PDB file of C-alpha atoms in Angstrom:
ATOM      1  CA  MET G   1     -17.376 -57.446  16.756  1.00 40.00           C
ATOM      2  CA  VAL G   2     -15.677 -54.502  15.373  1.00 40.00           C
ATOM      3  CA  CYS G   3     -12.119 -54.017  15.983  1.00 41.00           C
ATOM      4  CA  ARG G   4     -10.338 -50.635  15.219  1.00 41.00           C
ATOM      5  CA  LEU G   5      -6.951 -51.621  14.358  1.00 40.00           C
ATOM      6  CA  SER G   6      -3.723 -49.560  14.644  1.00 42.00           C
ATOM      7  CA  VAL G   7      -1.343 -49.427  11.855  1.00 38.00           C
ATOM      8  CA  VAL G   8       0.813 -52.132  13.264  1.00 39.00           C
ATOM      9  CA  ALA G   9      -2.016 -54.449  13.899  1.00 40.00           C
ATOM     10  CA  ALA G  10      -3.189 -53.569  10.125  1.00 39.00           C
ATOM     11  CA  ILE G  11       0.222 -55.060   9.120  1.00 36.00           C
ATOM     12  CA  GLY G  12       0.003 -58.132  11.241  1.00 42.00           C
ATOM     13  CA  LEU G  13      -3.717 -58.775   9.839  1.00 35.00           C
ATOM     14  CA  VAL G  14      -2.145 -58.988   6.455  1.00 36.00           C
ATOM     15  CA  LEU G  15       0.689 -60.910   7.363  1.00 36.00           C
ATOM     16  CA  SER G  16      -0.967 -63.352   9.653  1.00 39.00           C
ATOM     17  CA  ALA G  17      -4.695 -63.220   9.041  1.00 38.00           C
ATOM     18  CA  GLY G  18      -5.448 -66.473  10.752  1.00 40.00           C
ATOM     19  CA  LEU G  19      -4.542 -64.573  14.347  1.00 34.00           C
ATOM     20  CA  PHE G  20      -7.413 -62.180  13.732  1.00 36.00           C
ATOM     21  CA  VAL G  21     -10.268 -64.580  13.258  1.00 37.00           C
ATOM     22  CA  GLY G  22     -13.629 -62.779  14.103  1.00 40.00           C
ATOM     23  CA  CYS G  23     -12.294 -59.136  14.057  1.00 39.00           C
ATOM     24  CA  THR G  24     -13.284 -57.103  11.012  1.00 39.00           C
ATOM     25  CA  ARG G  25     -12.553 -53.774   9.996  1.00 41.00           C
ATOM     26  CA  PRO G  26     -15.255 -50.974   9.589  1.00 43.00           C
ATOM     27  CA  SER G  27     -15.993 -50.570   5.963  1.00 39.00           C
ATOM     28  CA  PRO G  28     -15.910 -47.003   4.619  1.00 41.00           C
ATOM     29  CA  SER G  29     -19.616 -46.510   4.546  1.00 40.00           C
ATOM     30  CA  SER G  30     -19.628 -47.499   8.299  1.00 39.00           C
ATOM     31  CA  GLU G  31     -17.110 -44.636   9.125  1.00 52.00           C
ATOM     32  CA  THR G  32     -18.799 -41.447  10.484  1.00 67.00           C
ATOM     33  CA  ALA G  33     -17.921 -38.671   7.847  1.00 72.00           C
ATOM     34  CA  PRO G  34     -17.323 -35.171   9.306  1.00 79.00           C
ATOM     35  CA  ALA G  35     -19.764 -32.703   8.920  1.00 83.00           C
ATOM     36  CA  PRO G  36     -19.337 -30.438   5.949  1.00 87.00           C
ATOM     37  CA  ILE G  37     -17.760 -26.884   6.708  1.00 97.00           C
ATOM     38  CA  THR G  38     -18.426 -24.939   3.301  1.00 98.00           C
ATOM     39  CA  ALA G  39     -21.476 -23.421   2.042  1.00 98.00           C
ATOM     40  CA  PRO G  40     -22.745 -24.967  -1.229  1.00 97.00           C
ATOM     41  CA  ALA G  41     -25.324 -22.231  -1.854  1.00 97.00           C
ATOM     42  CA  TYR G  42     -22.460 -19.624  -1.926  1.00 97.00           C
ATOM     43  CA  LEU G  43     -20.120 -21.826  -3.984  1.00 98.00           C
ATOM     44  CA  THR G  44     -22.694 -22.634  -6.774  1.00 97.00           C
ATOM     45  CA  ALA G  45     -24.097 -19.139  -6.770  1.00 97.00           C
ATOM     46  CA  ASP G  46     -24.944 -17.579 -10.131  1.00 96.00           C
ATOM     47  CA  VAL G  47     -22.253 -14.917  -9.851  1.00 94.00           C
ATOM     48  CA  TRP G  48     -19.649 -17.913 -10.697  1.00 96.00           C
ATOM     49  CA  ASP G  49     -21.501 -18.398 -13.882  1.00 96.00           C
ATOM     50  CA  ASP G  50     -20.818 -15.052 -15.824  1.00 96.00           C
ATOM     51  CA  GLY G  51     -17.965 -16.381 -17.920  1.00 96.00           C
ATOM     52  CA  GLN G  52     -15.340 -13.986 -16.392  1.00 97.00           C
ATOM     53  CA  ALA G  53     -13.030 -14.175 -13.527  1.00 98.00           C
ATOM     54  CA  GLU G  54     -12.295 -12.164 -10.274  1.00 98.00           C
ATOM     55  CA  VAL G  55      -9.173 -10.563 -10.303  1.00 98.00           C
ATOM     56  CA  ALA G  56      -7.955  -8.667  -7.061  1.00 98.00           C
ATOM     57  CA  PHE G  57      -4.702  -6.941  -5.886  1.00 98.00           C
ATOM     58  CA  TYR G  58      -3.565  -6.580  -2.273  1.00 98.00           C
ATOM     59  CA  ARG G  59      -0.743  -4.601  -0.602  1.00 97.00           C
ATOM     60  CA  VAL G  60       1.271  -6.940   1.324  1.00 97.00           C
ATOM     61  CA  GLU G  61       3.430  -5.763   4.343  1.00 97.00           C
ATOM     62  CA  ARG G  62       5.610  -7.970   6.161  1.00 97.00           C
ATOM     63  CA  THR G  63       8.553  -7.433   8.939  1.00 97.00           C
ATOM     64  CA  ARG G  64      10.731 -10.489   8.281  1.00 94.00           C
ATOM     65  CA  ASP G  65      12.165 -11.431   4.523  1.00 91.00           C
ATOM     66  CA  GLN G  66      12.243 -14.595   2.770  1.00 88.00           C
ATOM     67  CA  TYR G  67      15.132 -15.954   4.893  1.00 87.00           C
ATOM     68  CA  GLY G  68      13.275 -15.126   8.389  1.00 90.00           C
ATOM     69  CA  ARG G  69      15.433 -12.115   9.045  1.00 92.00           C
ATOM     70  CA  ALA G  70      13.768  -8.953  10.455  1.00 94.00           C
ATOM     71  CA  ASN G  71      13.898  -6.649   7.437  1.00 92.00           C
ATOM     72  CA  ALA G  72      10.586  -4.652   6.399  1.00 94.00           C
ATOM     73  CA  GLN G  73       9.103  -5.732   2.846  1.00 93.00           C
ATOM     74  CA  GLN G  74       6.079  -4.439   0.951  1.00 95.00           C
ATOM     75  CA  PHE G  75       4.895  -5.582  -2.414  1.00 95.00           C
ATOM     76  CA  VAL G  76       1.549  -5.862  -4.427  1.00 97.00           C
ATOM     77  CA  ALA G  77       0.426  -9.521  -4.676  1.00 98.00           C
ATOM     78  CA  GLY G  78      -2.175 -10.504  -7.297  1.00 98.00           C
ATOM     79  CA  THR G  79      -5.146 -12.946  -7.290  1.00 98.00           C
ATOM     80  CA  TYR G  80      -7.506 -14.426  -9.497  1.00 98.00           C
ATOM     81  CA  LEU G  81     -10.535 -16.761  -9.068  1.00 98.00           C
ATOM     82  CA  VAL G  82     -12.367 -18.450 -11.848  1.00 98.00           C
ATOM     83  CA  LYS G  83     -14.483 -21.666 -12.948  1.00 97.00           C
ATOM     84  CA  HIS G  84     -13.302 -24.161 -15.148  1.00 98.00           C
ATOM     85  CA  ARG G  85     -13.491 -28.106 -15.424  1.00 98.00           C
ATOM     86  CA  PHE G  86     -10.702 -30.006 -13.782  1.00 98.00           C
ATOM     87  CA  SER G  87      -9.896 -33.739 -14.253  1.00 98.00           C
ATOM     88  CA  PRO G  88      -8.630 -35.183 -10.840  1.00 96.00           C
ATOM     89  CA  THR G  89      -7.297 -38.203 -12.589  1.00 95.00           C
ATOM     90  CA  ASP G  90      -4.990 -36.191 -15.031  1.00 96.00           C
ATOM     91  CA  MET G  91      -4.922 -33.559 -12.594  1.00 97.00           C
ATOM     92  CA  THR G  92      -4.943 -30.739 -15.243  1.00 97.00           C
ATOM     93  CA  LYS G  93      -7.537 -28.528 -16.751  1.00 98.00           C
ATOM     94  CA  VAL G  94      -9.943 -29.996 -19.464  1.00 98.00           C
ATOM     95  CA  THR G  95     -12.042 -28.148 -22.014  1.00 96.00           C
ATOM     96  CA  ASP G  96     -13.851 -31.189 -23.616  1.00 96.00           C
ATOM     97  CA  GLY G  97     -16.659 -31.324 -21.254  1.00 93.00           C
ATOM     98  CA  THR G  98     -15.280 -33.911 -19.047  1.00 97.00           C
ATOM     99  CA  GLY G  99     -13.853 -33.480 -15.558  1.00 97.00           C
ATOM    100  CA  VAL G 100     -15.442 -31.957 -12.300  1.00 98.00           C
ATOM    101  CA  SER G 101     -16.494 -28.351 -12.100  1.00 98.00           C
ATOM    102  CA  SER G 102     -13.838 -26.432  -9.967  1.00 98.00           C
ATOM    103  CA  PHE G 103     -12.159 -23.280  -8.826  1.00 98.00           C
ATOM    104  CA  LYS G 104      -9.117 -22.285  -9.987  1.00 98.00           C
ATOM    105  CA  TYR G 105      -7.421 -19.983  -7.403  1.00 98.00           C
ATOM    106  CA  ALA G 106      -3.918 -18.339  -7.788  1.00 98.00           C
ATOM    107  CA  LEU G 107      -1.600 -15.704  -5.751  1.00 98.00           C
ATOM    108  CA  PHE G 108       1.401 -14.269  -7.525  1.00 98.00           C
ATOM    109  CA  TYR G 109       4.048 -11.344  -6.926  1.00 97.00           C
ATOM    110  CA  GLU G 110       7.269 -10.325  -7.542  1.00 95.00           C
ATOM    111  CA  LEU G 111       9.727  -9.419  -4.744  1.00 89.00           C
ATOM    112  CA  GLU G 112      13.176  -7.749  -4.731  1.00 82.00           C
ATOM    113  CA  SER G 113      15.348  -8.286  -2.146  1.00 75.00           C
ATOM    114  CA  GLY G 114      19.405  -7.079  -2.641  1.00 75.00           C
ATOM    115  CA  SER G 115      20.870  -8.759  -5.754  1.00 80.00           C
ATOM    116  CA  TYR G 116      18.059 -11.051  -5.860  1.00 82.00           C
ATOM    117  CA  GLN G 117      14.637 -10.833  -7.731  1.00 86.00           C
ATOM    118  CA  TYR G 118      11.766 -13.344  -6.909  1.00 88.00           C
ATOM    119  CA  LYS G 119       8.918 -14.073  -8.909  1.00 94.00           C
ATOM    120  CA  ARG G 120       6.465 -16.504  -7.420  1.00 96.00           C
ATOM    121  CA  ASN G 121       2.980 -18.106  -8.056  1.00 98.00           C
ATOM    122  CA  TRP G 122       0.512 -20.331  -6.113  1.00 98.00           C
ATOM    123  CA  VAL G 123      -2.080 -22.017  -7.843  1.00 98.00           C
ATOM    124  CA  VAL G 124      -4.957 -24.265  -6.424  1.00 98.00           C
ATOM    125  CA  ASN G 125      -7.744 -26.170  -7.990  1.00 98.00           C
ATOM    126  CA  ALA G 126     -10.570 -27.362  -5.622  1.00 98.00           C
ATOM    127  CA  ARG G 127     -13.997 -28.909  -6.557  1.00 98.00           C
ATOM    128  CA  GLN G 128     -16.444 -26.216  -6.701  1.00 98.00           C
ATOM    129  CA  LYS G 129     -19.507 -27.485  -4.715  1.00 97.00           C
ATOM    130  CA  ASP G 130     -17.421 -28.094  -1.459  1.00 97.00           C
ATOM    131  CA  LEU G 131     -13.864 -26.799  -2.053  1.00 98.00           C
ATOM    132  CA  ARG G 132     -12.325 -30.381  -1.699  1.00 97.00           C
ATOM    133  CA  PRO G 133      -9.033 -29.794  -2.843  1.00 98.00           C
ATOM    134  CA  PHE G 134      -7.431 -31.297  -6.071  1.00 98.00           C
ATOM    135  CA  LYS G 135      -3.798 -29.786  -6.566  1.00 98.00           C
ATOM    136  CA  GLN G 136      -1.780 -26.874  -5.215  1.00 98.00           C
ATOM    137  CA  SER G 137       1.218 -26.139  -7.357  1.00 98.00           C
ATOM    138  CA  PHE G 138       4.152 -23.477  -6.435  1.00 97.00           C
ATOM    139  CA  THR G 139       6.561 -22.080  -8.826  1.00 97.00           C
ATOM    140  CA  SER G 140       9.735 -19.722  -8.114  1.00 94.00           C
ATOM    141  CA  PHE G 141      12.683 -18.493  -9.640  1.00 91.00           C
ATOM    142  CA  ASP G 142      15.468 -16.031  -8.677  1.00 87.00           C
ATOM    143  CA  TRP G 143      19.145 -16.004  -9.779  1.00 86.00           C
ATOM    144  CA  CYS G 144      20.004 -19.081  -7.855  1.00 84.00           C
ATOM    145  CA  SER G 145      17.039 -21.912  -9.248  1.00 89.00           C
ATOM    146  CA  ASN G 146      14.187 -22.504 -10.587  1.00 94.00           C
ATOM    147  CA  LEU G 147      11.570 -24.585  -8.215  1.00 95.00           C
ATOM    148  CA  TYR G 148       8.604 -26.416  -8.451  1.00 97.00           C
ATOM    149  CA  ARG G 149       6.397 -28.016  -5.613  1.00 96.00           C
ATOM    150  CA  GLU G 150       3.364 -30.042  -5.978  1.00 97.00           C
ATOM    151  CA  LEU G 151       0.803 -31.435  -3.472  1.00 97.00           C
ATOM    152  CA  ALA G 152      -1.668 -33.646  -5.571  1.00 97.00           C
ATOM    153  CA  PHE G 153      -5.258 -34.933  -3.770  1.00 97.00           C
ATOM    154  CA  PRO G 154      -6.093 -37.691  -5.980  1.00 95.00           C
ATOM    155  CA  PRO G 155      -9.566 -39.321  -4.966  1.00 92.00           C
ATOM    156  CA  GLY G 156      -9.320 -42.467  -2.849  1.00 88.00           C
ATOM    157  CA  GLY G 157      -5.697 -42.297  -2.574  1.00 92.00           C
ATOM    158  CA  PRO G 158      -2.732 -40.615  -0.603  1.00 95.00           C
ATOM    159  CA  VAL G 159      -1.708 -37.255  -1.185  1.00 95.00           C
ATOM    160  CA  GLU G 160       1.420 -37.055  -3.572  1.00 96.00           C
ATOM    161  CA  VAL G 161       4.402 -34.627  -2.795  1.00 96.00           C
ATOM    162  CA  ARG G 162       6.651 -33.460  -5.376  1.00 96.00           C
ATOM    163  CA  THR G 163       9.587 -30.991  -5.195  1.00 96.00           C
ATOM    164  CA  ARG G 164      11.588 -30.307  -8.333  1.00 96.00           C
ATOM    165  CA  SER G 165      14.718 -27.737  -8.184  1.00 95.00           C
ATOM    166  CA  ASP G 166      18.094 -27.168  -9.458  1.00 91.00           C
ATOM    167  CA  ASP G 167      19.765 -26.144  -6.043  1.00 90.00           C
ATOM    168  CA  TYR G 168      17.053 -26.859  -3.117  1.00 85.00           C
ATOM    169  CA  GLY G 169      16.815 -30.581  -3.520  1.00 89.00           C
ATOM    170  CA  ASN G 170      14.178 -33.166  -5.319  1.00 95.00           C
ATOM    171  CA  ARG G 171      11.491 -34.987  -3.510  1.00 94.00           C
ATOM    172  CA  ARG G 172       8.761 -37.398  -4.207  1.00 95.00           C
ATOM    173  CA  ALA G 173       6.630 -38.893  -1.198  1.00 94.00           C
ATOM    174  CA  SER G 174       2.889 -39.334  -0.123  1.00 94.00           C
ATOM    175  CA  PHE G 175       1.102 -39.551   2.742  1.00 93.00           C
ATOM    176  CA  SER G 176      -2.551 -40.328   4.101  1.00 93.00           C
ATOM    177  CA  GLN G 177      -5.412 -38.074   3.296  1.00 91.00           C
ATOM    178  CA  ARG G 178      -7.747 -36.620   6.050  1.00 92.00           C
ATOM    179  CA  PRO G 179     -11.217 -35.382   5.802  1.00 93.00           C
ATOM    180  CA  ASN G 180     -11.445 -31.571   5.671  1.00 96.00           C
ATOM    181  CA  THR G 181      -7.845 -30.862   4.737  1.00 96.00           C
ATOM    182  CA  TYR G 182      -6.871 -27.939   2.821  1.00 98.00           C
ATOM    183  CA  PRO G 183      -3.466 -26.823   1.414  1.00 97.00           C
ATOM    184  CA  PRO G 184      -2.037 -23.397   2.814  1.00 97.00           C
ATOM    185  CA  ALA G 185      -2.534 -21.607  -0.383  1.00 98.00           C
ATOM    186  CA  GLN G 186      -6.056 -22.489  -0.579  1.00 98.00           C
ATOM    187  CA  LEU G 187      -6.825 -20.903   2.921  1.00 98.00           C
ATOM    188  CA  PRO G 188      -8.088 -17.671   1.583  1.00 98.00           C
ATOM    189  CA  LEU G 189     -10.570 -19.269  -0.539  1.00 98.00           C
ATOM    190  CA  LEU G 190     -11.690 -21.589   2.077  1.00 98.00           C
ATOM    191  CA  ILE G 191     -12.180 -18.844   4.453  1.00 98.00           C
ATOM    192  CA  ARG G 192     -14.511 -17.157   1.948  1.00 98.00           C
ATOM    193  CA  GLY G 193     -16.334 -20.594   1.359  1.00 98.00           C
ATOM    194  CA  LEU G 194     -16.908 -21.248   5.108  1.00 98.00           C
ATOM    195  CA  ASP G 195     -20.523 -22.080   6.527  1.00 98.00           C
ATOM    196  CA  PHE G 196     -21.016 -20.359   9.807  1.00 97.00           C
ATOM    197  CA  GLY G 197     -24.877 -20.992   9.407  1.00 95.00           C
ATOM    198  CA  ALA G 198     -25.277 -23.492  12.063  1.00 95.00           C
ATOM    199  CA  THR G 199     -22.259 -22.707  14.142  1.00 96.00           C
ATOM    200  CA  ASP G 200     -19.400 -19.911  14.871  1.00 96.00           C
ATOM    201  CA  THR G 201     -16.875 -22.435  15.193  1.00 98.00           C
ATOM    202  CA  LEU G 202     -15.370 -24.611  12.465  1.00 98.00           C
ATOM    203  CA  SER G 203     -12.516 -27.032  12.474  1.00 97.00           C
ATOM    204  CA  PHE G 204     -10.083 -28.227   9.679  1.00 98.00           C
ATOM    205  CA  SER G 205      -6.461 -29.487   9.041  1.00 97.00           C
ATOM    206  CA  VAL G 206      -3.604 -28.095   7.037  1.00 97.00           C
ATOM    207  CA  PRO G 207      -1.116 -30.480   5.622  1.00 95.00           C
ATOM    208  CA  VAL G 208       2.674 -29.704   5.965  1.00 92.00           C
ATOM    209  CA  ALA G 209       4.317 -31.379   2.888  1.00 83.00           C
ATOM    210  CA  ASP G 210       7.923 -31.163   4.274  1.00 77.00           C
ATOM    211  CA  SER G 211       6.915 -33.135   7.209  1.00 77.00           C
ATOM    212  CA  SER G 212       3.610 -35.023   6.291  1.00 78.00           C
ATOM    213  CA  ALA G 213       2.112 -33.609   9.294  1.00 87.00           C
ATOM    214  CA  HIS G 214      -1.429 -32.425   9.362  1.00 94.00           C
ATOM    215  CA  VAL G 215      -1.820 -28.896  11.558  1.00 97.00           C
ATOM    216  CA  SER G 216      -5.210 -28.857  13.187  1.00 97.00           C
ATOM    217  CA  ALA G 217      -6.890 -25.238  12.946  1.00 98.00           C
ATOM    218  CA  ARG G 218     -10.315 -23.525  14.131  1.00 98.00           C
ATOM    219  CA  ALA G 219     -11.782 -20.781  12.395  1.00 98.00           C
ATOM    220  CA  VAL G 220     -14.234 -18.511  14.599  1.00 98.00           C
ATOM    221  CA  ARG G 221     -16.944 -15.928  13.142  1.00 98.00           C
ATOM    222  CA  ALA G 222     -16.219 -13.129  15.450  1.00 97.00           C
ATOM    223  CA  GLY G 223     -18.315 -10.585  14.544  1.00 96.00           C
ATOM    224  CA  GLY G 224     -19.163  -7.796  11.900  1.00 97.00           C
ATOM    225  CA  GLU G 225     -16.886  -4.740  11.071  1.00 96.00           C
ATOM    226  CA  THR G 226     -16.575  -2.348   8.636  1.00 98.00           C
ATOM    227  CA  VAL G 227     -13.331  -2.164   6.986  1.00 97.00           C
ATOM    228  CA  GLU G 228     -11.429   0.674   5.221  1.00 95.00           C
ATOM    229  CA  THR G 229      -9.239  -0.437   2.193  1.00 94.00           C
ATOM    230  CA  GLY G 230      -7.649   1.528  -0.587  1.00 91.00           C
ATOM    231  CA  ALA G 231     -10.468  -0.192  -2.766  1.00 93.00           C
ATOM    232  CA  GLY G 232     -13.106   1.569  -0.416  1.00 93.00           C
ATOM    233  CA  ALA G 233     -15.153   0.687   2.700  1.00 96.00           C
ATOM    234  CA  TYR G 234     -16.534  -2.677   3.366  1.00 97.00           C
ATOM    235  CA  ASP G 235     -19.195  -4.615   5.570  1.00 98.00           C
ATOM    236  CA  THR G 236     -17.417  -7.645   6.357  1.00 98.00           C
ATOM    237  CA  ASP G 237     -17.414 -10.693   8.671  1.00 98.00           C
ATOM    238  CA  ARG G 238     -14.327 -10.933  10.993  1.00 98.00           C
ATOM    239  CA  ILE G 239     -13.082 -14.666  11.059  1.00 98.00           C
ATOM    240  CA  VAL G 240     -10.249 -15.663  13.344  1.00 98.00           C
ATOM    241  CA  VAL G 241      -8.065 -18.668  12.602  1.00 98.00           C
ATOM    242  CA  ARG G 242      -5.794 -20.599  15.123  1.00 98.00           C
ATOM    243  CA  TYR G 243      -3.457 -23.110  14.513  1.00 98.00           C
ATOM    244  CA  GLU G 244      -1.807 -25.553  16.679  1.00 98.00           C
ATOM    245  CA  ALA G 245       1.448 -24.764  15.102  1.00 97.00           C
ATOM    246  CA  PRO G 246       2.569 -22.441  12.139  1.00 96.00           C
ATOM    247  CA  VAL G 247       1.738 -23.602   8.780  1.00 97.00           C
ATOM    248  CA  PRO G 248       3.675 -22.563   5.500  1.00 96.00           C
ATOM    249  CA  SER G 249       2.320 -19.172   4.327  1.00 97.00           C
ATOM    250  CA  PRO G 250       2.109 -17.634   0.852  1.00 96.00           C
ATOM    251  CA  ILE G 251       2.629 -13.934   1.940  1.00 97.00           C
ATOM    252  CA  ALA G 252       4.710 -14.685   4.923  1.00 96.00           C
ATOM    253  CA  GLU G 253       6.767 -17.977   4.359  1.00 95.00           C
ATOM    254  CA  GLU G 254       5.622 -19.175   7.741  1.00 96.00           C
ATOM    255  CA  SER G 255       2.145 -18.149   9.277  1.00 97.00           C
ATOM    256  CA  ASP G 256       1.880 -16.880  13.083  1.00 98.00           C
ATOM    257  CA  THR G 257      -0.182 -19.363  14.792  1.00 98.00           C
ATOM    258  CA  THR G 258      -3.270 -17.105  14.812  1.00 98.00           C
ATOM    259  CA  GLU G 259      -4.707 -15.165  11.577  1.00 98.00           C
ATOM    260  CA  ILE G 260      -7.697 -12.773  11.107  1.00 98.00           C
ATOM    261  CA  TYR G 261      -9.218 -12.521   7.555  1.00 98.00           C
ATOM    262  CA  TRP G 262     -11.989  -9.921   6.979  1.00 98.00           C
ATOM    263  CA  ARG G 263     -14.258 -11.329   4.250  1.00 98.00           C
ATOM    264  CA  GLY G 264     -17.101  -9.047   2.657  1.00 98.00           C
ATOM    265  CA  THR G 265     -20.858  -9.571   3.439  1.00 97.00           C
ATOM    266  CA  GLY G 266     -21.840  -9.183  -0.356  1.00 95.00           C
ATOM    267  CA  PRO G 267     -22.771 -12.485  -2.501  1.00 95.00           C
ATOM    268  CA  GLU G 268     -19.111 -12.594  -3.727  1.00 96.00           C
ATOM    269  CA  ARG G 269     -17.673 -12.517  -0.129  1.00 98.00           C
ATOM    270  CA  LEU G 270     -14.590 -10.875  -1.313  1.00 98.00           C
ATOM    271  CA  LEU G 271     -11.394 -11.238   0.647  1.00 98.00           C
ATOM    272  CA  VAL G 272     -11.090  -7.736   2.027  1.00 98.00           C
ATOM    273  CA  GLN G 273      -8.106  -7.825   4.418  1.00 98.00           C
ATOM    274  CA  MET G 274      -6.058 -10.586   6.475  1.00 98.00           C
ATOM    275  CA  ARG G 275      -3.536  -9.901   9.066  1.00 98.00           C
ATOM    276  CA  ALA G 276      -1.137 -12.258  11.348  1.00 98.00           C
ATOM    277  CA  GLY G 277      -2.169 -12.161  15.122  1.00 96.00           C
ATOM    278  CA  GLU G 278       0.770 -10.345  16.286  1.00 93.00           C
ATOM    279  CA  GLY G 279       0.803  -8.177  13.442  1.00 95.00           C
ATOM    280  CA  ARG G 280       4.171  -9.635  11.578  1.00 97.00           C
ATOM    281  CA  TYR G 281       2.662  -9.480   8.273  1.00 98.00           C
ATOM    282  CA  ARG G 282      -0.765  -8.252   6.581  1.00 98.00           C
ATOM    283  CA  MET G 283      -2.481  -7.875   3.297  1.00 97.00           C
ATOM    284  CA  ALA G 284      -5.151  -5.515   2.206  1.00 98.00           C
ATOM    285  CA  LEU G 285      -7.452  -4.933  -0.691  1.00 98.00           C
ATOM    286  CA  VAL G 286      -6.599  -2.298  -3.428  1.00 98.00           C
ATOM    287  CA  GLU G 287      -8.494  -3.051  -6.429  1.00 97.00           C
ATOM    288  CA  HIS G 288     -10.411  -5.738  -7.888  1.00 97.00           C
ATOM    289  CA  LEU G 289     -12.812  -6.331 -10.866  1.00 97.00           C
ATOM    290  CA  ARG G 290     -14.600  -9.431 -13.129  1.00 97.00           C
ATOM    291  CA  THR G 291     -12.812  -9.793 -16.513  1.00 98.00           C
ATOM    292  CA  PRO G 292     -12.181 -12.347 -18.920  1.00 97.00           C
ATOM    293  CA  TYR G 293      -8.587 -11.660 -18.758  1.00 96.00           C
ATOM    294  CA  TRP G 294      -7.693 -14.163 -21.379  1.00 96.00           C
ATOM    295  CA  GLU G 295      -9.755 -12.261 -23.775  1.00 96.00           C
ATOM    296  CA  GLU G 296      -8.990  -8.790 -22.884  1.00 97.00           C
ATOM    297  CA  ASN G 297      -5.969  -6.646 -21.549  1.00 96.00           C
ATOM    298  CA  LEU G 298      -7.296  -5.965 -18.128  1.00 96.00           C
ATOM    299  CA  TRP G 299      -4.342  -3.291 -17.260  1.00 96.00           C
ATOM    300  CA  PRO G 300      -5.843  -0.254 -18.859  1.00 96.00           C
ATOM    301  CA  ARG G 301      -9.168  -0.967 -16.693  1.00 96.00           C
ATOM    302  CA  LEU G 302      -7.498  -0.690 -13.122  1.00 96.00           C
ATOM    303  CA  ALA G 303      -7.219   2.785 -11.643  1.00 96.00           C
ATOM    304  CA  ARG G 304      -4.926   1.902  -8.412  1.00 95.00           C
ATOM    305  CA  ILE G 305      -2.546  -0.435  -9.645  1.00 95.00           C
ATOM    306  CA  GLU G 306       0.200   0.784 -11.880  1.00 87.00           C
ATOM    307  CA  GLU G 307       2.824  -2.034 -11.705  1.00 85.00           C
ATOM    308  CA  ARG G 308       2.221  -5.508 -12.774  1.00 88.00           C
ATOM    309  CA  PRO G 309       2.814  -8.058  -9.774  1.00 89.00           C
TER     310      PRO G 309
END
């Protein structure tokens, strides 16, 4: 007989195993794994093997500021996406040929607000073949404080939460991992990697580290559309994401319960545009290029971006 035990019952099993003779917990191999939601052919395509990074810039507009107050703001956010080797054990990039082939995705911007100047940067490392998350880190500095937050997803262990700050408190915690879970800063990359070949609706969840909760989400491919941006016109797939509750947002502090993404139909599936369902925030592509930015100064190659984010 196989018994599915609650957390309380599992604790009781450890303390009083004799009370549960005849009941066994299912082995990991007997658990039904969720269907994959990403497209391996896209994620492992030759386009990522050219020794360069994708660098893209977006115009961000939002109607609320970092304090949640009604205050219109505009700024340019930069992103890059590059392939490298990453060690899930040490939670860092490696250059000795070990580790796992992974994507590194970053989103960064500078924001001026009153007396304050904010510099923010989100970095995500995820396994290339399926976008399984390894690590999300966030750094921010302003006049008040330096701040660092981290979500680590070690294989076979709980999600690890770390926060270090001068003014905003320090924290260390952990909570259980769930299948098909992706941290908030990884969502733009996840949307590009979703596989709608067999279905128009895919489900996943987003961890909220402050509460150790998981918010369920559904992504629906809602048809094609040509989108005009500062970088030109793009044929896109329109993807609508609905969350059971708001989740943290790199560009909006907190998301709406609906977001709409437009990803290009070309081989790179470039993120062209996104906006909140209620229009509270949006971002649109301004310019992009492929570059080995660690070897060349990319800024003279840009035609529409004048100030560095």
